[in-house]
PDB file of C-alpha atoms in Angstrom:
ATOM      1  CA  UNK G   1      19.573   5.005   4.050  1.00 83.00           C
ATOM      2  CA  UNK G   2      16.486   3.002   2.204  1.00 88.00           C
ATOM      3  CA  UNK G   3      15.529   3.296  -1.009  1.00 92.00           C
ATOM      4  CA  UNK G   4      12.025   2.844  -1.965  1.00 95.00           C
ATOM      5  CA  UNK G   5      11.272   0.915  -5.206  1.00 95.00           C
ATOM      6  CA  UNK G   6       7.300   1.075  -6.034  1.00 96.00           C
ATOM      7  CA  UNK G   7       5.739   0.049  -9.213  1.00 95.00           C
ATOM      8  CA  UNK G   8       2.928  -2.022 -10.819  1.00 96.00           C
ATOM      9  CA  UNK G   9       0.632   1.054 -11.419  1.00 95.00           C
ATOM     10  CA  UNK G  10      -1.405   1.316 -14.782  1.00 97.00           C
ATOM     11  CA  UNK G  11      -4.503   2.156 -16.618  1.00 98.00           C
ATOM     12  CA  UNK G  12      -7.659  -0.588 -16.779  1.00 98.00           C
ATOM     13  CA  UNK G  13     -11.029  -1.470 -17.535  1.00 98.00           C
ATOM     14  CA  UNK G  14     -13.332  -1.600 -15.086  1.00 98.00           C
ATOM     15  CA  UNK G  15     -13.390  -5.538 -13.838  1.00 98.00           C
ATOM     16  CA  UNK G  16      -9.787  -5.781 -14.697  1.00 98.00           C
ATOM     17  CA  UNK G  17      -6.230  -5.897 -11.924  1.00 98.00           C
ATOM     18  CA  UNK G  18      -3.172  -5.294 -11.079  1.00 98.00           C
ATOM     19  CA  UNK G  19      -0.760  -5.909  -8.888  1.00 98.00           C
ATOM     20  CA  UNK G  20       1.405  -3.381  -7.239  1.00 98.00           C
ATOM     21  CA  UNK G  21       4.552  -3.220  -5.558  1.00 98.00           C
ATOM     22  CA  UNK G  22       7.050  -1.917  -3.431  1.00 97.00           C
ATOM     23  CA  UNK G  23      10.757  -2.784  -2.334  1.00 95.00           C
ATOM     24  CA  UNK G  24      12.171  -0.974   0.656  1.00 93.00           C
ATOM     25  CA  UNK G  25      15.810  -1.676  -0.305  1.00 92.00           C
ATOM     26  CA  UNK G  26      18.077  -1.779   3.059  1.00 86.00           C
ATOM     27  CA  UNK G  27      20.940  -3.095   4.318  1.00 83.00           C
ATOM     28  CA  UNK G  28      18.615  -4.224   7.319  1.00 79.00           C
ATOM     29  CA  UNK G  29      15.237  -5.571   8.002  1.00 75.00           C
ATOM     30  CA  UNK G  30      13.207  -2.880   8.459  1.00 79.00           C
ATOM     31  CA  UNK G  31      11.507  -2.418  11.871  1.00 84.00           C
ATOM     32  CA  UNK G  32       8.304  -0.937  12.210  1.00 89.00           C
ATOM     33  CA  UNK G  33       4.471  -1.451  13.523  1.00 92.00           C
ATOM     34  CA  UNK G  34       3.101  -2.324   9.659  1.00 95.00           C
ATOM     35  CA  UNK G  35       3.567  -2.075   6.047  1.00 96.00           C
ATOM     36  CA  UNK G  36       0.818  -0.864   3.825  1.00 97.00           C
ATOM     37  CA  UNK G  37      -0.483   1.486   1.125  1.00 98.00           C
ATOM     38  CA  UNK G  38      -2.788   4.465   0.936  1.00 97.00           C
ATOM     39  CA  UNK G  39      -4.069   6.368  -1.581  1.00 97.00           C
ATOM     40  CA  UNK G  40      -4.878   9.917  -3.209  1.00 96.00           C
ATOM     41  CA  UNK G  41      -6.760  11.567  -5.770  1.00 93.00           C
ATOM     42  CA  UNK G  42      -6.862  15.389  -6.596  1.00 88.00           C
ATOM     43  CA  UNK G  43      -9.209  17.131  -4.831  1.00 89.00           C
ATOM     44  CA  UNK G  44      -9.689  13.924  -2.614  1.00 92.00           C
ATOM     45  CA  UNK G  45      -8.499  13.501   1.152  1.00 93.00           C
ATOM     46  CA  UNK G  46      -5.905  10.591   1.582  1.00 94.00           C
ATOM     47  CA  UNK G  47      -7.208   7.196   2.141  1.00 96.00           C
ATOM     48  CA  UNK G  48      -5.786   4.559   3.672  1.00 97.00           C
ATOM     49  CA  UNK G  49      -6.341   1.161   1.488  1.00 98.00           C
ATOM     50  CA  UNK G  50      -4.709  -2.073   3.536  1.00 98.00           C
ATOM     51  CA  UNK G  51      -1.651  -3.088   6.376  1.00 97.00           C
ATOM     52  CA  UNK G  52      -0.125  -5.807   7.028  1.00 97.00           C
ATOM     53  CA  UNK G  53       1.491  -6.624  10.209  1.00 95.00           C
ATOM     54  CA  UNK G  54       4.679  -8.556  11.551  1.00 92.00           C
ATOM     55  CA  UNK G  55       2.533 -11.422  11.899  1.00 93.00           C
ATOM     56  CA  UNK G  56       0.652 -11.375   8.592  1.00 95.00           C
ATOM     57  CA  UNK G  57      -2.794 -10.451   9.742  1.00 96.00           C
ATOM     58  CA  UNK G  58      -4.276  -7.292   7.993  1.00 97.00           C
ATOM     59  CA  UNK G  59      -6.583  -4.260   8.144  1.00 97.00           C
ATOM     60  CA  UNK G  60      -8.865  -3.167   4.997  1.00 98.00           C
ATOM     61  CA  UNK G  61     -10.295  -0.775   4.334  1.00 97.00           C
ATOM     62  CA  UNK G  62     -14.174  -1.181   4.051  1.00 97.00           C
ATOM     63  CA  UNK G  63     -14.226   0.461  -0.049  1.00 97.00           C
ATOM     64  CA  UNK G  64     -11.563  -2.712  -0.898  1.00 98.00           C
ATOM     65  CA  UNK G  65     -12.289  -5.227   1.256  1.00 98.00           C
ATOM     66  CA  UNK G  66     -13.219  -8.767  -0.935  1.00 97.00           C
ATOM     67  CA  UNK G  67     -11.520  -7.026  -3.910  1.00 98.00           C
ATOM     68  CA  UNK G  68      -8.264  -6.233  -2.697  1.00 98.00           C
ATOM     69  CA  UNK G  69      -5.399  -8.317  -0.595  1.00 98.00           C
ATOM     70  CA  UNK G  70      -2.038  -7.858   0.352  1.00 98.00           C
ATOM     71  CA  UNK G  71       0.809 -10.125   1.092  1.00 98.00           C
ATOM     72  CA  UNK G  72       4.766  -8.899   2.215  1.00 96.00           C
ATOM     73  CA  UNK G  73       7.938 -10.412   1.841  1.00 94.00           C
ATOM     74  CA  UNK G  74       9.636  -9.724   5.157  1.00 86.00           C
ATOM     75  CA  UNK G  75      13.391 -10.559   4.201  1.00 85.00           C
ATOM     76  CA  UNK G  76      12.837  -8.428   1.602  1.00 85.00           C
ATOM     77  CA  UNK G  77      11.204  -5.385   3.083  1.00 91.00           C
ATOM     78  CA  UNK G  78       8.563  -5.752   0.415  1.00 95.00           C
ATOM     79  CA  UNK G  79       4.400  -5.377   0.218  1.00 97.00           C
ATOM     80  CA  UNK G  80       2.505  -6.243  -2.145  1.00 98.00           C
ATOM     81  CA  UNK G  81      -1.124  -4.988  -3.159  1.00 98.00           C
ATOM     82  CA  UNK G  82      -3.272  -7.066  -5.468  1.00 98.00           C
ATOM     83  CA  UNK G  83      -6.145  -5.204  -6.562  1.00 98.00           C
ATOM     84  CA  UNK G  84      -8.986  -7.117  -8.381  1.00 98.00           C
ATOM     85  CA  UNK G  85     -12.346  -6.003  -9.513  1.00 98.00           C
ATOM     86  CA  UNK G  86     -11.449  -2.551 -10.148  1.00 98.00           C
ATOM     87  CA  UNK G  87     -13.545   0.337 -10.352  1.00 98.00           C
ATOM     88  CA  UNK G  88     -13.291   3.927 -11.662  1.00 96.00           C
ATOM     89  CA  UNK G  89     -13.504   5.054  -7.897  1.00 96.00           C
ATOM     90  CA  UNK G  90     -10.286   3.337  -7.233  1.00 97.00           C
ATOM     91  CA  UNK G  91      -8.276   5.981  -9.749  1.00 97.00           C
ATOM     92  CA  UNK G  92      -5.906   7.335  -7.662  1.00 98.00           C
ATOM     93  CA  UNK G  93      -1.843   7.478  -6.925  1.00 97.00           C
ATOM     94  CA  UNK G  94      -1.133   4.808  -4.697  1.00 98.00           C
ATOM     95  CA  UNK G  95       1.714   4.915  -2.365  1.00 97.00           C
ATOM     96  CA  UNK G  96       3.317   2.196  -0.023  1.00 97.00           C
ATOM     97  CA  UNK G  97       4.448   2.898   3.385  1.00 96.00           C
ATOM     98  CA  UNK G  98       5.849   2.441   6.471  1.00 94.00           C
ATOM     99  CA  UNK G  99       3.210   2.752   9.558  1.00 92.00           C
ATOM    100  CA  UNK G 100       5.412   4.422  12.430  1.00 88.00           C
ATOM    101  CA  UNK G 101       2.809   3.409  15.431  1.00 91.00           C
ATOM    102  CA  UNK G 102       0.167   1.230  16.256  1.00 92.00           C
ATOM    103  CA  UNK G 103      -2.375   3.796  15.515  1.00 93.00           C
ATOM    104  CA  UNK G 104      -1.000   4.731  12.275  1.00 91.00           C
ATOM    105  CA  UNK G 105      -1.535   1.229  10.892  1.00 94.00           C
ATOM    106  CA  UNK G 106      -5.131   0.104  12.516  1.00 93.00           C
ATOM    107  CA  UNK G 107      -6.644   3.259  11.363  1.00 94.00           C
ATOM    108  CA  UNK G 108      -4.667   2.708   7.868  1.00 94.00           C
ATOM    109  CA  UNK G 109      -4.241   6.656   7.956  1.00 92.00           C
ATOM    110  CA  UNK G 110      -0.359   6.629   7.394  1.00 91.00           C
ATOM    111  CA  UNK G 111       0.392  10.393   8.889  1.00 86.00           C
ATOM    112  CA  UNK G 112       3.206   9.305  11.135  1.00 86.00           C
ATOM    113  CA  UNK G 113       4.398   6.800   8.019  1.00 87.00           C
ATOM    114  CA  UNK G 114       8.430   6.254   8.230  1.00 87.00           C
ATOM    115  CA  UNK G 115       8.784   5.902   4.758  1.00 93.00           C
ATOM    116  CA  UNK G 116       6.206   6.117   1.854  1.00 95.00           C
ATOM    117  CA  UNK G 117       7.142   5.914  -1.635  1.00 95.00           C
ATOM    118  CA  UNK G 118       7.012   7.835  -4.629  1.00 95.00           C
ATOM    119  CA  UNK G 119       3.349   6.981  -5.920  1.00 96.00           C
ATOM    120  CA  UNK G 120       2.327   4.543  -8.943  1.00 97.00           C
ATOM    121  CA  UNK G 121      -1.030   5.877 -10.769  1.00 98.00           C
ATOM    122  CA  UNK G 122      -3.691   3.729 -11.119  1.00 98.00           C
ATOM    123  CA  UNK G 123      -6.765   4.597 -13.540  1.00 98.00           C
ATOM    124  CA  UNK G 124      -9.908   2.510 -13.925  1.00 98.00           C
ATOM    125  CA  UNK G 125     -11.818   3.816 -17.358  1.00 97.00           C
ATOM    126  CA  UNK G 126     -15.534   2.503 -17.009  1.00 94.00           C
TER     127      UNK G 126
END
């Protein structure tokens, strides 16, 4: 069974970070395609923010990219999203996830996710 430990979330100015984060506790190294986060707002569809892959290269989305990296600790089963320059358009519950297939992780959409977490809130006031 894996637990999943997320947290980091907040409320900002505009122009200010944070840095969120996310622990799939296991007795194992976790096997899958990528690690990553996506993200939802009410009334919004989901959107998929940033994966990182067994090697350490990434995918961005286009709305982050320059502001936002990501970094994992693989013997840890953890991910890591540093979010700088943020903006009242990035409000939303973020959650970190599991990619279950290739597709699932280069599109950053997340449906076929093996494990997402709980959510951490972020809100940017302007």
């Amino acid at each position: 069974q894996v637990q999943i430990r997320e947290s980091g979330g907040g409320s900002v100015q505009a122009g200010g970070s944070l840095r969120l984060s996310c622990e799939f506790v296991s007795e194992y190294t976790l096997s899958t395609y990528c690690l990553g986060w996506f993200r939802q707002s009410p009334g919004k569809e989901r959107e998929g923010v940033a994966a990182i892959y067994g090697d350490d290269s990434t995918t961005f989305a286009d709305s982050v990219k320059g502001r936002f990296t990501i970094s994992q600790v693989k013997d840890r089963n953890s991910v890591f999203l540093q979010m700088n320059n943020l903006q009242p358009e990035d409000t939303a519950m973020y959650y970190c996830a599991a990619g279950g297939s290739w597709r699932d992780c280069t599109s950053l959409s997340f449906g076929q996710a093996l494990l997402r977490g709980q959510g951490t809130q972020v809100t940017v006031a302007s």
